[in-house]
Amino acid sequence: MIPITHFLAVSACIFCIGLYAVISKRNAIMILVGIELMINAAILNLVAFGRYDKADYGGQVFALFAIVLAAAAVAVGLSIILMTYRKYKTINPDQITDLRD
Amino acid sequence: MGFLSILIFLPLLAALVMLLLPKSAAGSAKYLALAATAGQLLLTGYLYVHFDSAQAGINDVNSFQYVEQLSWIRLQIGADKLLEIDYFLGLDGLSLPLIVLSAVVMLMAIGASWNVTKSVKGYFALLMLLNTAVMGVFCALDFFLFYVFYEVMLLPLYFLIGIWGGVRREYAAVKFFIYTLLGSVFMLLVIVGLYFSVTNPATGANTFNMLHMMNPANYGEESFFGWVRNFHEIFGIPARLIGFAILFIAFAIKVPIVPLHTWLPDAHVEAPTPVSIILAGILLKVGGYGILRICIGIFPDMAALSNWWLGLIGVISILYGAFNALAQKDLKRLIAYSSVSHMGFVLLGIATLTTEGISGAMFQMISHGFLSAALFFLVGVIYDRVHDRDIYNFRGLASHMPRYTVFVAIAFFASLGLPGFSAFIGEAFVIIGAFNSESVGTGLPRWMAVGGSIGILLSAVYFLWTLQRMFFGQTRFKGGEEWATALNDVTMREQIILYPALALAIILGIMPSLVFTPLNESVMRLVSVVSSFL
Amino acid sequence: MMNLLHISPIHASLAVLLFPLAAFLYQALRGKQDQSGIVGLLGILLSTAASAFFVFFPIWQQTPVEATASWFTVGKHTFSAGILLNNLTVLMQLLVCIIALPVHIYSRVYMKGDPGIHRYWMYLSLFCFAMLALCVANNLLLMYVFWELVGFASYLLIGFWFTKDAAVQANKKAFIVNRIGDIGFLIGIALVYAHMGTLNLSELFGKQSPLFEQIPLWHTERWMTYAGLAFFVGAMAKSAQFPFHVWLPDAMEGPTSVSSLIHAATMVAAGVFLLATVFPLFNESILLVIAIIGTITALTASYFALAQQDIKKVLAFSTISQLGFMVVAVGIGAWNAAIFHLVTHAFFKCLLFLCAGAIIHEMAHAIPAAAKVDPQDMRNMGGLRRFMPYTFILMVIASLALAGFPLTSGFLSKDSIVIAAFEWAVERGGTYLIIPIVLVLVSFLTAFYIGRMIFKVFFGKPKLWSDEKVTVFHEAPKGMWIPMAFLGLCSLFFVFSFNPISHQNAALMQGLTLLTGFQPIDSLHMFIPIVLITGSAIGWWLGYRWYVQGKYPFQENNAWVQHAQKQAYINEFYQFIIVRSTLYLSRGLYWFDHYIVDGLTNGAASVTRAVGRVSAWVDRNLVDGLVNLVAQTSYYAGHLLRWVQNGRLQNYMGFAFTMVLFGILYLVLR
């Protein structure tokens, strides 16, 4: 039996990778990818903790929900990026500074 | 509205009208000024003729004449304190001659400024403001009112010197202003101190009324300037002495005394001729008047205590001024220093605390008033023509400008105290008073009188030397032919201005009673006030 | 008609001084239009008539009359102006009139054609007014007024030719030296007033005066000594006593007619008149001082007169010397003798000057303008006797009177002084005898120098003309020598005394009786005149021998002659010591005033400005700096924080995460 700690460690790693991507990448797509990674890390945790809810499988259910929602969010995100690209000809968030003072 | 108020505010009214004049009518400002001043002269003439010379004035309100007393400022301070400032005017023997003098000199000054071209309106308006202030100073009997007029005097003078003056006019104007202000600021402290010490016996309120300040009974016990049980000291000096000294210095700067005189030569040299006339003719007299009426009137005990020092300062001023006049190359500066010397006689006369000495001092003030005015005007005559005043640049003017020379010679001889002219009476009585001082016990040593008389000798020396250098000998000018054509003899206007001044000098020299009669009772009262403290 | 002649002497004497005053005012108003001087002449003529008939004769030897009007009041004292007529004052007034009248007549010719002649008449009338008023003034203050006015008139007349440098230097000098005396007079007045409370002469010295009652008592008072000294200083300057004599020789720069009236006969004698007037003030020690000063003056002036080459200077020093005689007479208490000599001296000295004027006038006319020869220098004269016989005779009469020969007025008056001096000295004995002996010596010298003048001018050969050209030089015009002749007449004995050898019989001396402190010594009245006459005769003989016969014993540059001619270098001494030191002092004081006193003022101003600058610096850099520091700090802090708010989501993210991390760490490590 694989102890829960291993799941959590993997999840933390994925989360960190995602976080890194979100903070440091200069490409909106890559940031989106990072967000997805972070969501996936969370999903992994949900699944891992799901073993303590064997009666309802609440973990797995939440994970499914999250996957669906993440897919929808990615779709929305990608479309925003696309629109942004059309307007600014770039998807580097640093260069989009219209709201800056 | 009494006579004195009209006298004081007539020029102010004229000034207001002037300011309302449209620019096109600015030229009529001088006629307005002339009319106002002439009106004042008539008014003072009326006052002089109707003056009752048996009334002494000084410290008794009932024997003042033309008294006007209105309550001006009544401010409730705290529960039981009332600020009591009156609009309080009155005339006695000390102020009457000075008022007449002021009117005459002012008229001369207006005449002398007939050719002013630089912003005429402002010039005459300032002159009229000055006129108001001067008259006010001589009439005011409320110390607060006095101070207001006293300070208002400075303002127009500052601008008159600073705008219409000579090359270094700003320097002179600032120096004059600050010097005088220095004195009067401290005076304000003493005024306030007196205010807190003196109560009006009628109302019980603290008062600025000078006549109440002259009565020892009105001083509160243990009050700051009080007479009874006064333990107040500043740096170990009794408060009353300090008060006297500060008031004295404030007025002495005006007189001026050595060593507080250095504003005077600069102010005179830089001031335009009419302002010089007013400065020498009236302003210096404010100092002497203040010492008599205020320093001696309010602090008679301290005057009796310190008259030795006053006399010493007087003698030093006489001799020092005379020696300095001897060293001058600039004619106007020479006359300025001679003013210092002649005003020294005023101080010496006051310091004698005898009737002869004080009468002599008053007479000297009157006499010096229009003589110095005439002298400055005469300097202005040649300065107008060639813009030079250096004694060594002129020679033999007597052949070239005979009439002018006659005027100068008369003015010079009158100033150096030739009998038959007014200055002689003044100086002689100061000297007589100074000798008399030892006999009546006011304690002025006789060497001071001798020192003063040496001043008379020196005044002959510098005036005659100047006559010899500038007017006699073969005609020779620094400017050559150009000057010779510019230096035409005195014009009609100049003669009209000069005649009254010199005529007055002669008339007063022959009939000194014209001044002594109204003066006498007041001086005797003043002396009797002081003599009880000797 | 007779009523008109009963004019009160007071009114008459007022008229006497008002005539010249009116003439002065009239001429002053007319200015240049009045050239003839007829008004001035008329004025003095009327004055003379009034003075003689309505003042002198009614008053002389009668009770004195006084009239006063209050002038002005100072304190409780009323100062009055008034006229006092007694023997002394009416005599002086008449004398002034009688001298002024011929001088006026003389001037009409003498000053003719001068471009400034209108001024001349004006000044002359002014002088006459002041001098006549001085004589009869009844109080000291009024006297002082006219005392200075005569000085003023004298100033104007000395500087009459004001384009001449020497003249204006001289009038300045005269006025200033006189001013020293005036100061003395004024101090005297002040002292008298301070102690006696009045200045009225009759109240002071009259019979009711406390002074009169107890003179010896008063004389012990210190102030009396000072007052006496002060009055004497006044008299010294006016009467040109040593060491104040320096102005008189220089005053000769004025027209000669003026010199004769003012600087010989009348004004300079005013000092002696003053001494006589205030005589009761003088105590013993002051009188001695007066006598000594008079003696020194008489001696030095006659010594200086010996070597002068300018004819007017000789006469000027002679005047000083004779004034010294008068002052000595006052000093020994015989002021009546002084006044007597004053009167006789006035006539003959005035005559001498008028004669000198006539000579100078003719010399100036005869010398071609280009020749640049001084018409007053005696070295250019000589042999004029033949051309100007009247002048010669008159001048000889005057000179004899000056030298004190019998039958002249000078003999009477001078002897009276010398005799009185001897009597006075014998009474005291010993060293006091020096004074009369010096006076005798001075008499000899006087005879010598005046003889020298006569011989140099009238004898010998003309220096500038050969005998043939007589036409260029002639007698003075009538208008000049007639007034001179009148004065010449007055220089003779019979005007004063019918006994030509006894001064005691002189009417004048009888009019001015006084009690002298010393006994008359009869033997002296014989002895002294004989000595004096002998000495004077020797003096003239010497003069004749030296200057006419050409047996002059001295070298050209004899030290004594030089010394006398340069007036013992007194002028130079004054110039270098007094005048220069005064000027240096004045310059020093001006330096002091300019750099120290004014420097202090300006220093105070610059210190104030410096303090202002310092405080401005403090204000800008410290006080305001603190405020700015706070502002800057918050600004930078804000700036720092603002950098966080850069709108970058990633940064926000990072921060948020970091904070969460910290939070976690905190929770973990707590």
JSON list of N, CA and C in Angstrom, two decimals, chain B residues 41 44 46 48 67 78 80 108 143 154 202 207 211 264-265 306 327 343 363 377 450 473 512:
[
{"chain": "B", "resi": 41, "resn": "LEU", "atom": "N", "xyz": [-1.67, 127.47, 7.63]},
{"chain": "B", "resi": 41, "resn": "LEU", "atom": "CA", "xyz": [-0.92, 128.60, 8.15]},
{"chain": "B", "resi": 41, "resn": "LEU", "atom": "C", "xyz": [-1.88, 129.66, 8.69]},
{"chain": "B", "resi": 44, "resn": "THR", "atom": "N", "xyz": [-3.17, 128.40, 11.97]},
{"chain": "B", "resi": 44, "resn": "THR", "atom": "CA", "xyz": [-2.21, 128.54, 13.07]},
{"chain": "B", "resi": 44, "resn": "THR", "atom": "C", "xyz": [-2.05, 130.01, 13.43]},
{"chain": "B", "resi": 46, "resn": "TYR", "atom": "N", "xyz": [-4.37, 132.18, 13.31]},
{"chain": "B", "resi": 46, "resn": "TYR", "atom": "CA", "xyz": [-5.53, 132.47, 14.15]},
{"chain": "B", "resi": 46, "resn": "TYR", "atom": "C", "xyz": [-5.30, 131.96, 15.57]},
{"chain": "B", "resi": 48, "resn": "TYR", "atom": "N", "xyz": [-2.53, 131.42, 17.01]},
{"chain": "B", "resi": 48, "resn": "TYR", "atom": "CA", "xyz": [-1.48, 132.20, 17.67]},
{"chain": "B", "resi": 48, "resn": "TYR", "atom": "C", "xyz": [-2.04, 133.51, 18.22]},
{"chain": "B", "resi": 67, "resn": "VAL", "atom": "N", "xyz": [-8.90, 122.45, 23.68]},
{"chain": "B", "resi": 67, "resn": "VAL", "atom": "CA", "xyz": [-8.84, 121.02, 24.03]},
{"chain": "B", "resi": 67, "resn": "VAL", "atom": "C", "xyz": [-9.96, 120.27, 23.32]},
{"chain": "B", "resi": 78, "resn": "GLY", "atom": "N", "xyz": [-10.67, 91.55, 30.28]},
{"chain": "B", "resi": 78, "resn": "GLY", "atom": "CA", "xyz": [-10.86, 90.84, 31.52]},
{"chain": "B", "resi": 78, "resn": "GLY", "atom": "C", "xyz": [-12.04, 91.40, 32.28]},
{"chain": "B", "resi": 80, "resn": "ASP", "atom": "N", "xyz": [-12.16, 93.46, 35.13]},
{"chain": "B", "resi": 80, "resn": "ASP", "atom": "CA", "xyz": [-12.25, 94.82, 35.64]},
{"chain": "B", "resi": 80, "resn": "ASP", "atom": "C", "xyz": [-11.28, 95.77, 34.94]},
{"chain": "B", "resi": 108, "resn": "MET", "atom": "N", "xyz": [7.01, 126.44, 3.01]},
{"chain": "B", "resi": 108, "resn": "MET", "atom": "CA", "xyz": [8.29, 126.59, 2.30]},
{"chain": "B", "resi": 108, "resn": "MET", "atom": "C", "xyz": [8.61, 125.34, 1.50]},
{"chain": "B", "resi": 143, "resn": "PHE", "atom": "N", "xyz": [-0.95, 109.57, 24.97]},
{"chain": "B", "resi": 143, "resn": "PHE", "atom": "CA", "xyz": [0.32, 108.99, 24.55]},
{"chain": "B", "resi": 143, "resn": "PHE", "atom": "C", "xyz": [0.14, 108.03, 23.38]},
{"chain": "B", "resi": 154, "resn": "LEU", "atom": "N", "xyz": [7.03, 108.60, 10.00]},
{"chain": "B", "resi": 154, "resn": "LEU", "atom": "CA", "xyz": [8.15, 107.91, 9.36]},
{"chain": "B", "resi": 154, "resn": "LEU", "atom": "C", "xyz": [7.80, 107.46, 7.96]},
{"chain": "B", "resi": 202, "resn": "ALA", "atom": "N", "xyz": [-10.63, 109.54, 37.63]},
{"chain": "B", "resi": 202, "resn": "ALA", "atom": "CA", "xyz": [-12.08, 109.69, 37.49]},
{"chain": "B", "resi": 202, "resn": "ALA", "atom": "C", "xyz": [-12.76, 108.33, 37.30]},
{"chain": "B", "resi": 207, "resn": "THR", "atom": "N", "xyz": [-4.92, 104.25, 31.82]},
{"chain": "B", "resi": 207, "resn": "THR", "atom": "CA", "xyz": [-5.11, 105.25, 30.78]},
{"chain": "B", "resi": 207, "resn": "THR", "atom": "C", "xyz": [-3.81, 105.59, 30.07]},
{"chain": "B", "resi": 211, "resn": "LEU", "atom": "N", "xyz": [-1.48, 113.64, 30.60]},
{"chain": "B", "resi": 211, "resn": "LEU", "atom": "CA", "xyz": [-1.59, 114.53, 31.75]},
{"chain": "B", "resi": 211, "resn": "LEU", "atom": "C", "xyz": [-1.78, 113.74, 33.03]},
{"chain": "B", "resi": 264, "resn": "LEU", "atom": "N", "xyz": [21.44, 111.40, 10.11]},
{"chain": "B", "resi": 264, "resn": "LEU", "atom": "CA", "xyz": [21.07, 112.74, 9.67]},
{"chain": "B", "resi": 264, "resn": "LEU", "atom": "C", "xyz": [21.85, 113.23, 8.45]},
{"chain": "B", "resi": 265, "resn": "PRO", "atom": "N", "xyz": [23.20, 113.18, 8.47]},
{"chain": "B", "resi": 265, "resn": "PRO", "atom": "CA", "xyz": [23.90, 113.66, 7.28]},
{"chain": "B", "resi": 265, "resn": "PRO", "atom": "C", "xyz": [23.50, 112.86, 6.04]},
{"chain": "B", "resi": 306, "resn": "SER", "atom": "N", "xyz": [19.30, 113.19, 36.08]},
{"chain": "B", "resi": 306, "resn": "SER", "atom": "CA", "xyz": [20.27, 112.88, 35.04]},
{"chain": "B", "resi": 306, "resn": "SER", "atom": "C", "xyz": [20.56, 114.07, 34.14]},
{"chain": "B", "resi": 327, "resn": "ALA", "atom": "N", "xyz": [34.97, 120.10, 8.76]},
{"chain": "B", "resi": 327, "resn": "ALA", "atom": "CA", "xyz": [35.75, 119.21, 7.90]},
{"chain": "B", "resi": 327, "resn": "ALA", "atom": "C", "xyz": [35.04, 118.86, 6.61]},
{"chain": "B", "resi": 343, "resn": "MET", "atom": "N", "xyz": [21.38, 121.81, 17.24]},
{"chain": "B", "resi": 343, "resn": "MET", "atom": "CA", "xyz": [20.40, 121.11, 18.07]},
{"chain": "B", "resi": 343, "resn": "MET", "atom": "C", "xyz": [21.03, 120.70, 19.39]},
{"chain": "B", "resi": 363, "resn": "PHE", "atom": "N", "xyz": [13.40, 128.48, 21.86]},
{"chain": "B", "resi": 363, "resn": "PHE", "atom": "CA", "xyz": [13.64, 129.53, 20.87]},
{"chain": "B", "resi": 363, "resn": "PHE", "atom": "C", "xyz": [14.61, 129.05, 19.81]},
{"chain": "B", "resi": 377, "resn": "PHE", "atom": "N", "xyz": [17.39, 125.11, 1.60]},
{"chain": "B", "resi": 377, "resn": "PHE", "atom": "CA", "xyz": [16.82, 125.60, 0.35]},
{"chain": "B", "resi": 377, "resn": "PHE", "atom": "C", "xyz": [17.90, 126.27, -0.48]},
{"chain": "B", "resi": 450, "resn": "VAL", "atom": "N", "xyz": [30.68, 126.99, 29.03]},
{"chain": "B", "resi": 450, "resn": "VAL", "atom": "CA", "xyz": [31.81, 127.51, 28.27]},
{"chain": "B", "resi": 450, "resn": "VAL", "atom": "C", "xyz": [32.00, 126.68, 27.00]},
{"chain": "B", "resi": 473, "resn": "GLY", "atom": "N", "xyz": [36.54, 136.04, -3.56]},
{"chain": "B", "resi": 473, "resn": "GLY", "atom": "CA", "xyz": [37.66, 135.78, -4.45]},
{"chain": "B", "resi": 473, "resn": "GLY", "atom": "C", "xyz": [37.23, 135.91, -5.90]},
{"chain": "B", "resi": 512, "resn": "PRO", "atom": "N", "xyz": [11.96, 139.00, 20.25]},
{"chain": "B", "resi": 512, "resn": "PRO", "atom": "CA", "xyz": [11.87, 137.61, 20.70]},
{"chain": "B", "resi": 512, "resn": "PRO", "atom": "C", "xyz": [10.62, 137.36, 21.53]}
]
